[in-house]
Short mmCIF file of C-alpha atoms and ligand atoms in Angstrom, two decimals:
data_model
loop_
_atom_site.label_atom_id
_atom_site.label_comp_id
_atom_site.label_asym_id
_atom_site.label_seq_id
_atom_site.Cartn_x
_atom_site.Cartn_y
_atom_site.Cartn_z
CA UNK A 25 103.06 123.03 108.23
CA UNK A 26 99.34 123.95 107.73
CA UNK A 27 96.16 121.98 107.20
CA UNK A 28 93.51 123.84 106.03
CA UNK A 29 90.48 121.81 105.64
CA UNK A 30 87.31 124.10 104.48
CA UNK A 31 83.94 123.37 104.43
CA UNK A 32 82.12 122.47 100.95
CA UNK A 33 80.11 125.49 100.60
CA UNK A 34 83.90 126.88 100.52
CA UNK A 35 83.48 129.51 103.16
CA UNK A 36 81.18 128.83 106.17
CA UNK A 37 80.05 125.52 107.54
CA UNK A 38 76.80 123.88 106.99
CA UNK A 39 74.98 124.30 109.47
CA UNK A 40 74.08 120.52 111.07
CA UNK A 41 71.76 118.66 109.53
CA UNK A 42 70.63 114.64 109.70
CA UNK A 43 73.31 111.98 107.63
CA UNK A 44 72.65 111.99 103.93
CA UNK A 45 70.38 109.57 102.77
CA UNK A 46 72.82 106.66 101.08
CA UNK A 47 72.64 108.25 97.24
CA UNK A 48 73.86 106.55 94.04
CA UNK A 49 76.81 107.17 92.08
CA UNK A 50 75.04 109.68 89.96
CA UNK A 51 73.21 111.62 92.73
CA UNK A 52 76.39 111.36 94.85
CA UNK A 53 79.05 113.41 91.97
CA UNK A 54 76.24 115.67 90.89
CA UNK A 55 75.39 116.62 95.01
CA UNK A 56 78.45 116.46 96.84
CA UNK A 57 77.79 114.91 99.96
CA UNK A 58 74.65 116.44 100.82
CA UNK A 59 72.02 117.61 98.11
CA UNK A 60 70.34 120.95 98.81
CA UNK A 61 71.70 121.64 101.65
CA UNK A 62 75.34 123.53 100.27
CA UNK A 63 75.72 127.32 99.79
CA UNK A 64 77.29 128.78 97.97
CA UNK A 65 79.19 132.38 97.17
CA UNK A 66 76.16 134.10 95.78
CA UNK A 67 73.40 131.79 95.27
CA UNK A 68 75.99 129.76 92.42
CA UNK A 69 74.78 126.92 91.98
CA UNK A 70 78.19 125.37 90.50
CA UNK A 71 81.74 125.58 93.23
CA UNK A 72 82.75 128.86 92.18
CA UNK A 73 86.40 128.47 91.14
CA UNK A 74 88.21 130.70 93.91
CA UNK A 75 91.81 131.63 91.95
CA UNK A 76 93.54 132.79 94.54
CA UNK A 77 97.04 131.90 95.50
CA UNK A 78 96.89 133.12 99.04
CA UNK A 79 93.78 134.47 101.43
CA UNK A 80 93.88 137.61 103.79
CA UNK A 81 93.04 138.32 107.66
CA UNK A 82 91.09 141.30 108.95
CA UNK A 83 93.60 142.42 111.23
CA UNK A 84 96.08 141.26 113.95
CA UNK A 85 93.61 139.87 115.91
CA UNK A 86 91.99 137.90 113.22
CA UNK A 87 95.42 136.36 112.17
CA UNK A 88 96.46 134.92 115.66
CA UNK A 89 92.73 133.62 116.63
CA UNK A 90 93.60 131.44 112.82
CA UNK A 91 97.17 130.32 113.88
CA UNK A 92 96.02 130.13 117.16
CA UNK A 93 93.05 127.20 115.66
CA UNK A 94 95.87 125.77 113.89
CA UNK A 95 98.34 125.48 116.74
CA UNK A 96 95.32 123.21 118.18
CA UNK A 97 95.11 121.51 115.24
CA UNK A 98 91.03 121.96 115.09
CA UNK A 99 89.54 122.27 111.70
CA UNK A 100 89.87 125.66 109.94
CA UNK A 101 86.51 127.09 107.82
CA UNK A 102 89.09 129.30 105.96
CA UNK A 103 92.41 129.36 103.86
CA UNK A 104 96.06 130.78 104.90
CA UNK A 105 98.12 130.67 101.86
CA UNK A 106 97.20 128.49 98.10
CA UNK A 107 99.86 125.68 98.89
CA UNK A 108 97.85 124.49 102.25
CA UNK A 109 94.40 124.35 100.35
CA UNK A 110 91.72 125.84 97.81
CA UNK A 111 88.23 125.58 98.34
CA UNK A 112 87.46 124.54 94.97
CA UNK A 113 89.74 122.16 95.21
CA UNK A 114 88.15 120.89 98.51
CA UNK A 115 85.29 120.71 97.08
CA UNK A 116 86.20 118.01 94.37
CA UNK A 117 88.20 115.92 96.90
CA UNK A 118 85.07 115.41 99.17
CA UNK A 119 83.04 114.45 95.93
CA UNK A 120 85.37 111.50 95.07
CA UNK A 121 85.98 110.35 99.17
CA UNK A 122 82.24 110.03 98.98
CA UNK A 123 82.63 107.95 95.64
CA UNK A 124 84.61 105.59 96.92
CA UNK A 125 83.45 105.39 100.24
CA UNK A 126 86.76 106.79 101.45
CA UNK A 127 87.57 109.05 104.41
CA UNK A 128 89.25 112.15 102.73
CA UNK A 129 90.86 112.34 99.11
CA UNK A 130 93.34 114.67 98.18
CA UNK A 131 93.72 115.95 94.59
CA UNK A 132 96.99 116.60 92.83
CA UNK A 133 97.95 117.99 89.43
CA UNK A 134 97.89 114.90 87.57
CA UNK A 135 98.13 110.81 88.21
CA UNK A 136 101.50 110.37 88.07
CA UNK A 137 102.22 113.00 91.20
CA UNK A 138 99.69 111.19 93.04
CA UNK A 139 101.62 108.19 92.83
CA UNK A 140 104.73 110.06 93.53
CA UNK A 141 103.78 111.72 95.79
CA UNK A 142 102.36 108.96 97.83
CA UNK A 143 105.20 106.67 97.18
CA UNK A 144 107.36 109.65 98.74
CA UNK A 145 105.62 109.75 101.56
CA UNK A 146 104.81 106.53 103.21
CA UNK A 147 108.14 104.92 102.22
CA UNK A 148 111.04 105.33 104.62
CA UNK A 149 114.61 104.89 103.72
CA UNK A 150 115.44 100.84 103.15
CA UNK A 151 111.38 99.92 103.02
CA UNK A 152 110.26 97.92 100.38
CA UNK A 153 107.58 97.69 97.83
CA UNK A 154 105.55 94.60 96.18
CA UNK A 155 104.61 95.30 93.01
CA UNK A 156 102.34 93.05 90.65
CA UNK A 157 104.22 93.64 87.38
CA UNK A 158 102.01 95.39 84.87
CA UNK A 159 101.47 98.30 87.06
CA UNK A 160 102.22 101.79 84.62
CA UNK A 161 105.27 102.29 82.72
CA UNK A 162 106.25 105.29 84.52
CA UNK A 163 105.09 104.17 88.19
CA UNK A 164 107.59 101.09 87.58
CA UNK A 165 110.21 103.35 85.79
CA UNK A 166 109.56 105.76 89.23
CA UNK A 167 110.07 102.86 91.69
CA UNK A 168 113.20 101.31 89.47
CA UNK A 169 115.11 104.35 89.65
CA UNK A 170 113.88 107.26 91.71
CA UNK A 171 112.85 105.25 94.16
CA UNK A 172 115.44 102.95 94.21
CA UNK A 173 118.19 105.66 94.46
CA UNK A 174 116.40 106.25 97.72
CA UNK A 175 117.62 102.77 99.17
CA UNK A 176 113.76 101.19 98.11
CA UNK A 177 113.82 98.40 96.80
CA UNK A 178 111.13 97.39 94.41
CA UNK A 179 110.01 93.50 93.96
CA UNK A 180 108.13 92.64 90.96
CA UNK A 181 105.49 89.40 90.92
CA UNK A 182 103.30 88.17 88.59
CA UNK A 183 100.04 89.59 88.25
CA UNK A 184 97.95 86.60 89.70
CA UNK A 185 99.80 84.95 91.62
CA UNK A 186 99.09 85.64 95.01
CA UNK A 187 101.58 82.65 96.74
CA UNK A 188 104.38 84.93 94.79
CA UNK A 189 103.53 88.32 96.28
CA UNK A 190 103.18 86.55 99.64
CA UNK A 191 106.34 85.32 99.39
CA UNK A 192 108.37 88.72 98.15
CA UNK A 193 106.78 90.39 101.49
CA UNK A 194 110.37 90.51 103.98
CA UNK A 195 110.21 92.56 107.13
CA UNK A 196 110.54 95.70 105.76
CA UNK A 197 108.25 95.72 102.88
CA UNK A 198 105.61 98.81 103.68
CA UNK A 199 103.90 98.51 100.70
CA UNK A 200 101.48 96.48 97.93
CA UNK A 201 100.80 98.06 94.92
CA UNK A 202 98.53 97.42 91.77
CA UNK A 203 96.63 98.39 89.56
CA UNK A 204 93.10 96.85 88.70
CA UNK A 205 92.37 96.65 85.59
CA UNK A 206 95.43 96.53 84.51
CA UNK A 207 96.75 98.32 81.53
CA UNK A 208 96.95 96.78 78.42
CA UNK A 209 95.65 93.01 79.39
CA UNK A 210 92.97 94.31 82.10
CA UNK A 211 94.12 92.28 84.69
CA UNK A 212 91.61 91.85 87.50
CA UNK A 213 93.75 91.85 91.16
CA UNK A 214 91.50 89.63 93.79
CA UNK A 215 91.39 93.22 95.79
CA UNK A 216 90.09 91.40 98.92
CA UNK A 217 92.90 88.41 99.03
CA UNK A 218 95.47 91.45 98.51
CA UNK A 219 94.43 93.32 101.52
CA UNK A 220 93.64 89.96 103.62
CA UNK A 221 98.01 89.34 102.69
CA UNK A 222 99.33 92.76 103.39
CA UNK A 223 96.96 92.08 106.84
CA UNK A 224 99.17 89.21 108.20
CA UNK A 225 101.61 91.98 108.09
CA UNK A 226 101.54 94.94 110.61
CA UNK A 227 103.06 97.82 108.87
CA UNK A 228 101.99 96.79 104.72
CA UNK A 229 100.12 99.31 103.12
CA UNK A 230 97.76 98.66 100.41
CA UNK A 231 97.29 100.90 97.19
CA UNK A 232 95.31 99.56 94.48
CA UNK A 233 96.01 102.32 91.10
CA UNK A 234 92.19 101.56 90.43
CA UNK A 235 91.81 104.72 87.26
CA UNK A 236 90.72 102.03 84.93
CA UNK A 237 87.56 100.46 86.77
CA UNK A 238 86.69 103.90 88.46
CA UNK A 239 84.19 104.30 91.92
CA UNK A 240 81.19 103.41 89.38
CA UNK A 241 82.77 99.59 88.39
CA UNK A 242 84.60 99.37 91.48
CA UNK A 243 85.44 100.45 94.69
CA UNK A 244 88.27 99.01 96.45
CA UNK A 245 88.30 100.72 100.57
CA UNK A 246 85.24 98.43 100.86
CA UNK A 247 87.66 95.11 100.44
CA UNK A 248 89.89 96.06 102.49
CA UNK A 249 92.30 98.38 100.13
CA UNK A 250 94.50 101.10 101.93
CA UNK A 251 94.71 103.54 99.11
CA UNK A 252 93.13 104.32 96.16
CA UNK A 253 94.83 106.12 93.42
CA UNK A 254 93.61 107.52 89.63
CA UNK A 255 94.55 109.19 87.04
CA UNK A 256 91.45 111.91 86.70
CA UNK A 257 92.78 112.83 83.66
CA UNK A 258 90.98 109.60 82.53
CA UNK A 259 87.29 108.92 83.54
CA UNK A 260 87.07 111.15 86.42
CA UNK A 261 87.15 114.10 84.38
CA UNK A 262 86.27 112.50 81.16
CA UNK A 263 86.68 115.20 78.56
CA UNK A 264 90.30 114.77 77.35
CA UNK A 265 90.68 118.46 78.19
CA UNK A 266 92.56 118.28 81.62
CA UNK A 267 94.86 116.29 83.76
CA UNK A 268 94.41 115.44 87.46
CA UNK A 269 95.44 112.65 89.77
CA UNK A 270 93.77 111.43 92.88
CA UNK A 271 94.56 109.65 96.57
CA UNK A 272 91.42 108.58 98.44
CA UNK A 273 91.89 106.73 102.09
CA UNK A 274 91.30 106.77 105.87
CA UNK A 275 91.02 110.53 106.91
CA UNK A 276 94.32 109.90 109.29
CA UNK A 277 96.58 108.63 106.36
CA UNK A 278 95.00 111.30 104.24
CA UNK A 279 95.81 113.85 106.80
CA UNK A 280 99.47 112.62 107.26
CA UNK A 281 99.96 113.13 102.80
CA UNK A 282 98.37 116.57 102.91
CA UNK A 283 100.86 117.69 105.32
CA UNK A 284 103.37 116.31 102.82
CA UNK A 285 101.59 118.23 100.00
CA UNK A 286 101.73 121.18 101.66
CA UNK A 287 105.50 120.31 101.47
CA UNK A 288 106.18 118.62 97.93
CA UNK A 289 104.15 121.19 96.62
CA UNK A 290 101.90 118.81 93.80
CA UNK A 291 99.08 120.97 93.88
CA UNK A 292 96.15 120.47 91.60
CA UNK A 293 94.66 124.38 90.22
CA UNK A 294 91.46 125.56 91.00
CA UNK A 295 90.99 125.76 87.18
CA UNK A 296 91.92 121.99 86.80
CA UNK A 297 89.76 121.27 89.92
CA UNK A 298 86.58 122.67 88.72
CA UNK A 299 86.87 120.79 85.19
CA UNK A 300 87.17 117.66 87.24
CA UNK A 301 84.20 118.46 88.89
CA UNK A 302 81.87 119.12 86.19
CA UNK A 303 83.29 116.25 84.07
CA UNK A 304 82.56 113.79 88.05
CA UNK A 305 78.29 115.00 87.29
CA UNK A 306 78.24 112.74 84.46
CA UNK A 307 80.83 110.11 85.12
CA UNK A 308 78.13 107.20 86.08
CA UNK A 309 76.12 108.51 82.74
CA UNK A 310 79.67 108.25 80.54
CA UNK A 311 80.82 104.84 82.02
CA UNK A 312 77.65 102.77 81.78
CA UNK A 313 77.57 104.08 78.07
CA UNK A 314 81.76 102.92 77.95
CA UNK A 315 81.06 99.26 79.69
CA UNK A 316 77.77 98.90 77.23
CA UNK A 317 80.03 99.57 74.32
CA UNK A 318 82.71 97.95 75.66
CA UNK A 319 80.80 94.60 76.37
CA UNK A 320 79.48 95.32 73.15
CA UNK A 321 82.87 95.36 71.01
CA UNK A 322 84.76 92.61 73.23
CA UNK A 323 81.83 89.87 71.82
CA UNK A 324 82.11 91.02 68.21
CA UNK A 325 85.47 91.09 68.44
CA UNK A 326 85.76 87.34 69.75
CA UNK A 327 83.49 86.02 66.73
CA UNK A 328 85.80 87.71 64.29
CA UNK A 329 88.35 85.23 62.33
CA UNK A 330 90.49 88.67 61.84
CA UNK A 331 90.69 88.52 65.51
CA UNK A 332 93.02 86.20 67.54
CA UNK A 333 92.30 87.28 71.01
CA UNK A 334 90.29 89.16 72.26
CA UNK A 335 91.10 90.84 76.46
CA UNK A 336 88.52 92.20 77.99
CA UNK A 337 87.17 91.38 81.87
CA UNK A 338 84.02 90.96 80.89
CA UNK A 339 84.16 88.03 78.43
CA UNK A 340 83.72 84.66 79.93
CA UNK A 341 87.31 83.42 78.46
CA UNK A 342 89.44 86.19 80.52
CA UNK A 343 91.57 84.64 82.85
CA UNK A 344 90.18 86.87 85.32
CA UNK A 345 86.21 87.03 84.80
CA UNK A 346 85.09 85.30 87.69
CA UNK A 347 87.01 87.61 90.25
CA UNK A 348 85.82 90.77 88.41
CA UNK A 349 82.33 89.07 88.49
CA UNK A 350 82.43 89.05 92.19
CA UNK A 351 84.47 92.68 92.64
CA UNK A 352 83.43 94.78 89.62
CA UNK A 353 80.02 96.36 88.92
CA UNK A 354 81.20 96.82 85.05
CA UNK A 355 84.21 96.12 83.22
CA UNK A 356 85.57 99.31 81.93
CA UNK A 357 85.43 100.75 78.73
CA UNK A 358 88.94 99.49 77.48
CA UNK A 359 89.24 96.31 75.26
CA UNK A 360 92.75 95.06 74.05
CA UNK A 361 93.02 92.71 71.14
CA UNK A 362 95.19 90.74 69.00
CA UNK A 363 94.82 91.48 65.01
CA UNK A 364 95.33 87.52 63.14
CA UNK A 365 98.37 87.10 61.41
CA UNK A 366 98.11 87.63 57.52
CA UNK A 367 100.42 85.16 55.80
CA UNK A 368 102.92 87.03 54.02
CA UNK A 369 102.94 90.45 56.11
CA UNK A 370 104.79 91.53 59.15
CA UNK A 371 101.96 91.36 61.96
CA UNK A 372 102.75 94.62 63.30
CA UNK A 373 102.36 95.53 59.93
CA UNK A 374 98.79 94.32 58.88
CA UNK A 375 97.94 95.57 62.63
CA UNK A 376 98.94 99.02 62.06
CA UNK A 377 96.65 99.03 58.69
CA UNK A 378 93.54 97.73 60.49
CA UNK A 379 94.29 100.63 63.12
CA UNK A 380 94.91 103.10 60.67
CA UNK A 381 91.47 102.20 58.73
CA UNK A 382 89.14 103.19 61.68
CA UNK A 383 86.97 106.54 61.14
CA UNK A 384 85.73 107.07 64.73
CA UNK A 385 88.61 106.76 67.83
CA UNK A 386 91.84 109.01 67.24
CA UNK A 387 95.30 108.15 67.35
CA UNK A 388 96.66 109.00 71.19
CA UNK A 389 97.37 107.85 74.17
CA UNK A 390 95.18 108.50 77.02
CA UNK A 391 91.63 106.72 77.81
CA UNK A 392 88.30 107.62 79.87
CA UNK A 393 87.47 110.48 77.76
CA UNK A 394 84.03 110.79 75.41
CA UNK A 395 86.28 110.40 72.42
CA UNK A 396 87.15 106.58 71.26
CA UNK A 397 91.32 106.14 71.16
CA UNK A 398 93.08 103.56 69.40
CA UNK A 399 96.74 102.66 69.79
CA UNK A 400 98.87 100.26 68.64
CA UNK A 401 100.85 99.48 72.17
CA UNK A 402 104.18 98.77 70.40
CA UNK A 403 104.43 102.07 68.56
CA UNK A 404 102.53 104.10 71.07
CA UNK A 405 104.14 103.47 74.39
CA UNK A 406 107.43 101.03 73.49
CA UNK A 407 108.08 102.18 70.80
CA UNK A 408 112.22 102.44 71.61
CA UNK A 409 112.28 98.63 71.99
CA UNK A 410 112.62 95.53 69.60
CA UNK A 411 110.06 93.14 69.38
CA UNK A 412 111.70 90.71 70.87
CA UNK A 413 112.15 93.14 73.65
CA UNK A 414 108.82 93.88 74.07
CA UNK A 415 108.13 90.48 73.84
CA UNK A 416 109.85 89.81 76.87
CA UNK A 417 107.61 92.29 78.69
CA UNK A 418 104.27 90.58 76.95
CA UNK A 419 103.12 93.37 74.75
CA UNK A 420 103.17 91.83 71.07
CA UNK A 421 103.40 94.04 68.39
CA UNK A 422 99.45 92.51 67.10
CA UNK A 423 98.24 93.90 70.09
CA UNK A 424 95.35 96.73 70.18
CA UNK A 425 94.21 99.31 72.73
CA UNK A 426 90.64 100.50 72.31
CA UNK A 427 89.74 102.84 75.01
CA UNK A 428 85.76 103.42 73.92
CA UNK A 429 84.28 107.21 74.88
CA UNK A 430 80.55 107.81 74.41
CA UNK A 431 79.79 107.76 70.50
CA UNK A 432 76.75 104.91 69.86
CA UNK A 433 77.86 101.64 69.97
CA UNK A 434 76.54 100.65 66.87
CA UNK A 435 79.03 102.88 65.69
CA UNK A 436 81.72 101.60 66.83
CA UNK A 437 80.82 97.97 66.06
CA UNK A 438 80.29 99.48 62.70
CA UNK A 439 83.25 101.23 62.47
CA UNK A 440 85.49 98.05 63.64
CA UNK A 441 83.68 95.45 61.40
CA UNK A 442 84.60 98.10 58.39
CA UNK A 443 88.38 98.19 59.50
CA UNK A 444 88.66 94.52 59.44
CA UNK A 445 87.34 94.24 56.46
CA UNK A 446 89.45 96.73 55.16
CA UNK A 447 92.95 94.84 56.07
CA UNK A 448 91.31 91.84 54.09
C1 PLP B 10 97.12 107.10 83.30
C2 PLP B 10 97.57 106.52 83.81
C3 PLP B 10 98.56 107.02 85.02
C4 PLP B 10 99.24 108.07 85.05
O1 PLP B 10 98.30 109.49 84.87
P1 PLP B 10 98.83 110.93 84.48
O2 PLP B 10 97.62 111.54 84.71
O3 PLP B 10 98.76 110.69 83.37
O4 PLP B 10 99.45 111.36 85.36
C5 PLP B 10 98.56 106.77 86.15
N1 PLP B 10 98.09 105.07 85.99
C6 PLP B 10 96.94 104.78 85.45
C7 PLP B 10 96.58 103.32 85.28
C8 PLP B 10 96.97 105.46 84.15
O5 PLP B 10 95.88 104.91 82.74
#
């Protein structure tokens, strides 16, 4: 198995420089690790898309020198084969690692590859996962089907019940997996507490899917979490135009995951990586705008008689408001809310009429892009279930998930106001 570690200039190591100043997230996202010190081929300002499946050797001596260095595990400044590394991909990985405060990061073609690859790589047969109960639906399904087939059991525990979480840990537990904030109720895990519970057991790793937060609002590694996962399809790329996933953590653990990526083969395409890098440069700007709009939207909705309940961690009414205030610097761009029932009408229908009356957001799954997206989870993600089945997993038919884009806050609020008028 080969690991190619490209330097950030894609073909030669940076000369020794003094350590970079502690940059803020925008500076870091725009410039990578070191501003103005990265030399790109052809003096290109942006990272070139290195569209190659393989890398060539000058002669046999060149090849043998490379193989010799590889045997000794030395850091490589060049590529061998596309599945073992690509400089465009590497550039994005370094930027995301820096933003999360991690030793390294690994890019994947989708968020789900990041999740499945990480779990498959870490978990031995017969091991066990403790998972908070409102994890991304496909993550839960992966654990309960594929991992179950490998004899890996998953115990769901209620989000926010730390006694249940501690009690669910067995001698064979290797992973505690949670999202924070969660979908669609934006529940926030107390990351310090979660990490402390895991640390009482020598071999339990903590994994947080931090997609809804982004490194701008929350940095789980700083609270002692072992691995952070993102669907890069959402805020990191931010334009609803590319799919990606990423895992961030300490360098040794990431090295092992990189080794298995060369075998499992879920590698990101350099074009997709380039789009993620371009998106990353405006991540902090977009997220700050989305945080601001979501807070305004949540406060507006909470004051509306046609809205029965609003779920947003930035509101004091949210069950995890105190935790969110402690560990997040912003509360994110997704607001979920329940439309108040109208006498004589099925609440699901009232909710659909509200969604259809909105003019700015598109009806679509996903979140985190520049365009606002809206959905009724009962129909978007849980259509095949009966209303009763949906209720047992906490999905009400009058629930709306609103993923706010970067449109002007006033326009979004005005659109909500007119749509609430329409339902009468
Ligand atoms: C979208 C999403 C995923 C899956 O990511 P893809 O890029 O769609 O594969 C995983 N977790 C969360 C929280 C998500 O929102």
